[in-house]
Amino acid sequence: MPFLRHALLAASTNPWLRDHATKTAFVRRSVARFMPGEHAADALRAAQDLEPQGITTILTRLGENLTTAAEFEDVTAHYLDVLDRIAASGLDAHISVKPTQLGLDLDPALCEKNLERLIARAGERRNFVWIDMEGSPYVDRTIALFKRMRQRTPLVGIALQAYLYRTQNDVESLIPLGAAIRIVKGAYLEPPDVAFPKKADVDGNFFTLCVRLLAEDARRPGAVLHIATHDVSLTARLAAHIATHEVPSSAYEFAMLYGIQPGQQARLAREGKRLRVLISYGEHWFPWYMRRLAERPANVWFVLRTIFG
Ligand code: FDA
């Protein structure tokens, strides 16, 4: 249903809808399926609940395209505190940040400084910082930022989107660094001159990129692949490739979003596969929630059932 996906992704950036929808009780109720709460404590509790299954986590505070130095500082201070709280809890939980939360739009130098502060704290706390990938206008700057960080430390990873034509080249440019790379399909509304319009092509590219990153010559010190998808058939194909080529389990982890395909998550964990679940929390969930709805039209019916059910 490309029309519905397009409409929901367009809605994700509409300020009027955001202001109204986030105050509506039924929308707030339906969001709870994907988000354990608005506070870091809610995310930490959810991480604790997943731990007995052997599932590790990544925590991310929602919010993007922030515009003031005070907001960038607030987010940075928040994540510094979260790194401390993770260490105190003993959980195996990384953090994941969006560069536009740290100042990329307004002040790239400040963004870099803020990211450095987070990575330094992650080093002190034996943790790890992931950089999310946002819309295509940010890709060059985000990769450049990642490369500068990676030259200094292996405690940083980056998400790359399989729907972009350019990603194959980006992967090749990152392999020599020994990079931690999270391959995702891509969640933003992108024009056909930058991204594959057809889902089958995105899925095909996802497989190709993962196979490339699992190859022996790509397995350098610091390199790890996050296979970040809920696509059961892609996961199965990649698991078969991994078994056939005897890829060591240290070379990859599966990664999924909190609340999506919990059955598949439990199955992977039961099979002894390494799985990290990304848990989002925070007050600014509207664009992110619209992207989740756009990923699966059936979710819209789920929301309608919440209203009328
Ligand atoms: P696909 O959309 O084909 O879904 C496969 C199946 O999974 C569906 O048929 C359905 O059964 C189920 N499913 C998928 N989404 C669902 C949903 N919302 N609700 C219910 N069921 C659903 N994107 C990005 O642009 N930048 C980033 O940094 C990240 N980071 C990230 C981290 C992690 C750990 C994950 C798992 C994903 C991201 N993403 C992301 C999001 C990603 O780009 C993509 O939009 C979603 O993962 C959905 O795509 P799938 O790979 O799951 O496949």
PDB file of C-alpha atoms and ligand atoms in Angstrom, residues 5 33-34 58 96-98 131-135 158-163 182-188 199 203 206 226-232 234 254-261 276-278 289 291-296 298-299, ligand 1:
ATOM      1  CA  ARG A   5       2.962   4.623   3.497  1.00  0.00           C
ATOM      2  CA  ARG A  33       2.659  -1.124  22.138  1.00  0.00           C
ATOM      3  CA  PHE A  34       5.990   0.152  20.742  1.00  0.00           C
ATOM      4  CA  ILE A  58      19.816  -0.366  23.036  1.00  0.00           C
ATOM      5  CA  SER A  96      21.658   5.159  20.184  1.00  0.00           C
ATOM      6  CA  VAL A  97      21.564   8.856  19.262  1.00  0.00           C
ATOM      7  CA  LYS A  98      20.401  10.966  16.330  1.00  0.00           C
ATOM      8  CA  ILE A 131      24.560   6.717  15.634  1.00  0.00           C
ATOM      9  CA  ASP A 132      21.121   6.459  14.003  1.00  0.00           C
ATOM     10  CA  MET A 133      20.770   7.406  10.342  1.00  0.00           C
ATOM     11  CA  GLU A 134      18.176  10.088   9.574  1.00  0.00           C
ATOM     12  CA  GLY A 135      16.862  11.370   6.207  1.00  0.00           C
ATOM     13  CA  ILE A 158      26.520   3.643  12.643  1.00  0.00           C
ATOM     14  CA  ALA A 159      23.211   2.751  10.980  1.00  0.00           C
ATOM     15  CA  LEU A 160      23.110   2.532   7.162  1.00  0.00           C
ATOM     16  CA  GLN A 161      19.936   2.259   5.093  1.00  0.00           C
ATOM     17  CA  ALA A 162      19.483  -0.454   2.464  1.00  0.00           C
ATOM     18  CA  TYR A 163      16.927   1.623   0.529  1.00  0.00           C
ATOM     19  CA  ARG A 182      23.669  -1.575  11.682  1.00  0.00           C
ATOM     20  CA  ILE A 183      21.940  -2.366   8.394  1.00  0.00           C
ATOM     21  CA  VAL A 184      18.288  -1.234   8.315  1.00  0.00           C
ATOM     22  CA  LYS A 185      15.842  -0.960   5.422  1.00  0.00           C
ATOM     23  CA  GLY A 186      15.287   2.790   6.017  1.00  0.00           C
ATOM     24  CA  ALA A 187      12.331   4.598   7.563  1.00  0.00           C
ATOM     25  CA  TYR A 188      12.071   8.007   5.829  1.00  0.00           C
ATOM     26  CA  LYS A 199      10.345  -3.087  -1.540  1.00  0.00           C
ATOM     27  CA  ASP A 203      15.065  -6.363   0.565  1.00  0.00           C
ATOM     28  CA  PHE A 206      19.640  -5.547   2.502  1.00  0.00           C
ATOM     29  CA  HIS A 226      23.716  -5.563  13.287  1.00  0.00           C
ATOM     30  CA  ILE A 227      21.105  -7.270  11.129  1.00  0.00           C
ATOM     31  CA  ALA A 228      18.281  -4.902  12.071  1.00  0.00           C
ATOM     32  CA  THR A 229      15.020  -6.171  10.633  1.00  0.00           C
ATOM     33  CA  HIS A 230      11.746  -7.880  11.562  1.00  0.00           C
ATOM     34  CA  ASP A 231      11.581  -9.492   8.147  1.00  0.00           C
ATOM     35  CA  VAL A 232      11.386 -13.179   9.005  1.00  0.00           C
ATOM     36  CA  LEU A 234      15.368 -12.113   5.288  1.00  0.00           C
ATOM     37  CA  PHE A 254      20.257  -9.526  15.194  1.00  0.00           C
ATOM     38  CA  ALA A 255      18.501  -6.302  16.169  1.00  0.00           C
ATOM     39  CA  MET A 256      14.799  -5.529  16.429  1.00  0.00           C
ATOM     40  CA  LEU A 257      12.525  -2.846  17.803  1.00  0.00           C
ATOM     41  CA  TYR A 258      10.729  -3.148  21.122  1.00  0.00           C
ATOM     42  CA  GLY A 259       7.200  -4.524  20.729  1.00  0.00           C
ATOM     43  CA  ILE A 260       7.564  -5.634  17.092  1.00  0.00           C
ATOM     44  CA  GLN A 261       7.477  -9.365  16.328  1.00  0.00           C
ATOM     45  CA  ARG A 276      19.574  -6.657  20.741  1.00  0.00           C
ATOM     46  CA  VAL A 277      16.232  -4.919  21.072  1.00  0.00           C
ATOM     47  CA  LEU A 278      16.135  -1.165  20.567  1.00  0.00           C
ATOM     48  CA  TYR A 289       5.319   6.627  15.724  1.00  0.00           C
ATOM     49  CA  ARG A 291       7.111   5.922  10.750  1.00  0.00           C
ATOM     50  CA  ARG A 292       6.220   2.729  12.663  1.00  0.00           C
ATOM     51  CA  LEU A 293       2.647   2.888  11.334  1.00  0.00           C
ATOM     52  CA  ALA A 294       3.954   3.451   7.811  1.00  0.00           C
ATOM     53  CA  GLU A 295       6.065   0.298   8.025  1.00  0.00           C
ATOM     54  CA  ARG A 296       2.998  -1.854   8.319  1.00  0.00           C
ATOM     55  CA  ALA A 298      -2.015  -3.362   9.486  1.00  0.00           C
ATOM     56  CA  ASN A 299      -0.834  -1.103  12.324  1.00  0.00           C
TER      57      ASN A 299
HETATM   58  P1  FDA B   1       9.539  -4.682   6.738  1.00  0.00           P
HETATM   59  O1  FDA B   1       9.031  -3.285   6.891  1.00  0.00           O
HETATM   60  O2  FDA B   1       9.545  -5.318   5.406  1.00  0.00           O
HETATM   61  O3  FDA B   1       8.754  -5.574   7.760  1.00  0.00           O
HETATM   62  C1  FDA B   1       8.878  -6.990   7.791  1.00  0.00           C
HETATM   63  C2  FDA B   1       7.790  -7.529   8.685  1.00  0.00           C
HETATM   64  O4  FDA B   1       8.041  -7.127  10.042  1.00  0.00           O
HETATM   65  C3  FDA B   1       6.408  -6.976   8.365  1.00  0.00           C
HETATM   66  O5  FDA B   1       5.767  -7.737   7.380  1.00  0.00           O
HETATM   67  C4  FDA B   1       5.730  -7.073   9.697  1.00  0.00           C
HETATM   68  O6  FDA B   1       5.278  -8.382   9.935  1.00  0.00           O
HETATM   69  C5  FDA B   1       6.835  -6.737  10.673  1.00  0.00           C
HETATM   70  N1  FDA B   1       6.896  -5.302  10.977  1.00  0.00           N
HETATM   71  C6  FDA B   1       7.753  -4.391  10.484  1.00  0.00           C
HETATM   72  N2  FDA B   1       7.508  -3.185  11.002  1.00  0.00           N
HETATM   73  C7  FDA B   1       6.465  -3.337  11.825  1.00  0.00           C
HETATM   74  C8  FDA B   1       5.744  -2.455  12.649  1.00  0.00           C
HETATM   75  N3  FDA B   1       6.040  -1.168  12.728  1.00  0.00           N
HETATM   76  N4  FDA B   1       4.713  -2.967  13.378  1.00  0.00           N
HETATM   77  C9  FDA B   1       4.391  -4.267  13.325  1.00  0.00           C
HETATM   78  N5  FDA B   1       5.043  -5.164  12.550  1.00  0.00           N
HETATM   79  C10 FDA B   1       6.066  -4.689  11.815  1.00  0.00           C
HETATM   80  N6  FDA B   1      15.609   3.292  10.222  1.00  0.00           N
HETATM   81  C11 FDA B   1      16.320   4.369   9.851  1.00  0.00           C
HETATM   82  O7  FDA B   1      16.019   4.981   8.823  1.00  0.00           O
HETATM   83  N7  FDA B   1      17.389   4.775  10.616  1.00  0.00           N
HETATM   84  C12 FDA B   1      17.792   4.102  11.724  1.00  0.00           C
HETATM   85  O8  FDA B   1      18.774   4.494  12.373  1.00  0.00           O
HETATM   86  C13 FDA B   1      17.041   2.958  12.118  1.00  0.00           C
HETATM   87  N8  FDA B   1      17.402   2.234  13.232  1.00  0.00           N
HETATM   88  C14 FDA B   1      16.785   1.019  13.460  1.00  0.00           C
HETATM   89  C15 FDA B   1      17.276   0.189  14.467  1.00  0.00           C
HETATM   90  C16 FDA B   1      16.736  -1.089  14.625  1.00  0.00           C
HETATM   91  C17 FDA B   1      17.284  -2.000  15.697  1.00  0.00           C
HETATM   92  C18 FDA B   1      15.665  -1.523  13.781  1.00  0.00           C
HETATM   93  C19 FDA B   1      15.082  -2.898  13.913  1.00  0.00           C
HETATM   94  C20 FDA B   1      15.161  -0.678  12.821  1.00  0.00           C
HETATM   95  C21 FDA B   1      15.690   0.604  12.658  1.00  0.00           C
HETATM   96  N9  FDA B   1      15.201   1.462  11.672  1.00  0.00           N
HETATM   97  C22 FDA B   1      15.932   2.570  11.341  1.00  0.00           C
HETATM   98  C23 FDA B   1      13.889   1.201  11.030  1.00  0.00           C
HETATM   99  C24 FDA B   1      14.040   0.452   9.704  1.00  0.00           C
HETATM  100  O9  FDA B   1      14.584   1.306   8.733  1.00  0.00           O
HETATM  101  C25 FDA B   1      12.686  -0.056   9.189  1.00  0.00           C
HETATM  102  O10 FDA B   1      11.845   1.041   8.945  1.00  0.00           O
HETATM  103  C26 FDA B   1      11.971  -1.002  10.133  1.00  0.00           C
HETATM  104  O11 FDA B   1      12.863  -1.873  10.755  1.00  0.00           O
HETATM  105  C27 FDA B   1      10.907  -1.839   9.357  1.00  0.00           C
HETATM  106  O12 FDA B   1      11.521  -2.589   8.385  1.00  0.00           O
HETATM  107  P2  FDA B   1      11.792  -4.176   8.496  1.00  0.00           P
HETATM  108  O13 FDA B   1      13.226  -4.407   8.229  1.00  0.00           O
HETATM  109  O14 FDA B   1      11.317  -4.687   9.785  1.00  0.00           O
HETATM  110  O15 FDA B   1      11.035  -4.793   7.260  1.00  0.00           O
END
